[in-house]
Amino acid sequence: MLHYPDSIIAHAVEDKMAKKMHKHLESLGLDCKLIPDGTMDFEYDYPRSSLDGPNPGVASRGVMKVNDHIDYIDILKKKTVTKSEFAPGGMYGMGIAEGTMWKLRYFLSFPSEINIGPLNIGTLTKILKGRIHSKVEDFIWDGYGKLTTLPPGLIPDDVIAVLSGDAVLRELMMHSLLKERIITVSVYTPKTKVNYDYLQIVKDDSYWYKYKPKKESHAKILITSEWKSQKDAFPDKETLAMYQKIAEDIKTMVDKLKYHLTK
């Protein structure tokens, strides 16, 4: 294998957003740390490409290991490129405008023998529009909330029932849904099978990547919301507590049902 000086090997694409997000979450009291790029299996859902040029795309911009109910947080960047007849010019040519959106993915990990499914739920939120300020009037969870494939009613495996019955979570969501709008909770499986069992140098889009040996995250549930502007992507204390409470309720359920969920 060829060897290159460390000076030309980058941790994929450096981005200040990951460091800012890490500092922000720590200031809210979250015990988390940034981990090396390209380490976790779920990072390859959206490879850490540069997103340079006139093409749209989505790329991971950093992963944090969390020591709490949430296990990992993945920071995603989305670049949109649109044509406009009214724009006098753009970075890549006449009438082309570039936009950037951000999203956090919250992952819950479980032992390899735990088999979860077919959970897939989301929020339906009713916003009461105000002249100056709007507020959440009400919301419900909708979708398929079962953690097991057993017939309904045999065991208490309905995530919707548990989340809807949590009064503390409801109060947090009434605050947070104004900005988060749609929150989804679903079973997760990595989109790409990656086998980096040793250090490998790869050149892609003019960047040198130093892939670390891949680690199995055992991430099996994904919680996320809609794309946001960079400013709105930073959660406040109540919103972070809301995601933690959702994770706590689900992990408590899985622990109670582990006999039925074990392969």
Tab-separated table of C-alpha atoms in Angstrom, residues 114-204:
chain	number	residue	atom	x	y	z
A	114	ILE	CA	-31.948	-7.559	19.688
A	115	ASN	CA	-34.189	-7.484	16.605
A	116	ILE	CA	-36.519	-4.456	16.430
A	117	GLY	CA	-39.293	-3.820	13.949
A	118	PRO	CA	-41.334	-2.630	12.126
A	119	LEU	CA	-41.503	0.695	14.022
A	120	ASN	CA	-42.162	3.753	11.818
A	121	ILE	CA	-43.992	6.720	13.362
A	122	GLY	CA	-44.096	10.507	13.058
A	123	THR	CA	-45.824	13.555	14.498
A	124	LEU	CA	-48.789	15.418	13.044
A	125	THR	CA	-48.671	18.934	14.487
A	126	LYS	CA	-51.342	21.652	14.542
A	127	ILE	CA	-49.841	25.147	14.747
A	128	LEU	CA	-51.942	28.038	16.020
A	129	LYS	CA	-50.844	31.089	14.023
A	130	GLY	CA	-50.523	34.288	16.023
A	131	ARG	CA	-50.137	37.887	14.891
A	132	ILE	CA	-46.737	38.066	16.575
A	133	HIS	CA	-46.015	34.577	17.916
A	134	SER	CA	-47.295	31.171	16.864
A	135	LYS	CA	-47.625	28.175	19.168
A	136	VAL	CA	-48.326	24.454	19.033
A	137	GLU	CA	-52.034	23.908	19.626
A	138	ASP	CA	-51.894	20.103	19.602
A	139	PHE	CA	-50.096	17.114	18.089
A	140	ILE	CA	-50.460	13.351	17.747
A	141	TRP	CA	-48.162	10.463	16.906
A	142	ASP	CA	-49.167	8.589	13.762
A	143	GLY	CA	-47.903	5.495	11.963
A	144	TYR	CA	-46.944	1.930	12.819
A	145	GLY	CA	-45.793	1.905	16.433
A	146	LYS	CA	-45.088	-1.767	17.134
A	147	LEU	CA	-41.671	-2.912	18.324
A	148	THR	CA	-42.377	-6.577	17.521
A	149	THR	CA	-44.046	-8.539	14.737
A	150	LEU	CA	-46.397	-10.274	17.190
A	151	PRO	CA	-50.159	-9.756	16.665
A	152	PRO	CA	-51.544	-6.561	18.264
A	153	GLY	CA	-52.597	-6.820	21.898
A	154	LEU	CA	-50.450	-9.791	22.916
A	155	ILE	CA	-47.751	-7.728	24.622
A	156	PRO	CA	-47.354	-3.979	25.375
A	157	ASP	CA	-45.147	-3.168	22.365
A	158	ASP	CA	-46.935	-0.030	21.095
A	159	VAL	CA	-44.458	2.871	21.155
A	160	ILE	CA	-47.190	5.405	20.297
A	161	ALA	CA	-49.139	4.497	23.444
A	162	VAL	CA	-46.080	4.934	25.660
A	163	LEU	CA	-44.921	8.212	24.115
A	164	SER	CA	-48.457	9.656	24.111
A	165	GLY	CA	-48.902	8.744	27.772
A	166	ASP	CA	-45.740	10.491	28.973
A	167	ALA	CA	-46.869	13.833	30.458
A	168	VAL	CA	-43.311	15.179	30.783
A	169	LEU	CA	-42.575	14.369	27.144
A	170	ARG	CA	-45.823	15.993	26.009
A	171	GLU	CA	-44.892	19.266	27.722
A	172	LEU	CA	-41.459	19.231	26.112
A	173	MET	CA	-42.951	18.514	22.678
A	174	MET	CA	-45.520	21.314	22.950
A	175	HIS	CA	-42.523	23.642	23.270
A	176	SER	CA	-40.227	22.017	20.706
A	177	LEU	CA	-42.547	21.106	17.832
A	178	LEU	CA	-42.947	24.732	16.747
A	179	LYS	CA	-39.412	24.545	15.363
A	180	GLU	CA	-39.012	20.787	14.863
A	181	ARG	CA	-42.464	20.432	13.177
A	182	ILE	CA	-42.201	16.762	12.177
A	183	ILE	CA	-40.350	14.252	14.357
A	184	THR	CA	-39.941	10.719	13.061
A	185	VAL	CA	-38.957	7.550	14.926
A	186	SER	CA	-38.168	4.493	12.835
A	187	VAL	CA	-36.227	1.274	12.634
A	188	TYR	CA	-32.762	1.882	11.227
A	189	THR	CA	-30.469	-0.250	9.085
A	190	PRO	CA	-27.239	1.123	7.516
A	191	LYS	CA	-27.792	1.849	3.826
A	192	THR	CA	-24.330	0.680	2.754
A	193	LYS	CA	-22.308	-2.374	3.716
A	194	VAL	CA	-18.775	-1.106	4.355
A	195	ASN	CA	-15.816	-3.245	5.338
A	196	TYR	CA	-12.874	-1.036	6.271
A	197	ASP	CA	-11.026	-3.386	8.591
A	198	TYR	CA	-7.684	-1.645	8.133
A	199	LEU	CA	-6.333	1.805	7.353
A	200	GLN	CA	-6.866	2.683	3.717
A	201	ILE	CA	-6.003	5.806	1.755
A	202	VAL	CA	-8.720	6.855	-0.707
A	203	LYS	CA	-8.795	9.866	-3.017
A	204	ASP	CA	-12.218	11.281	-3.824
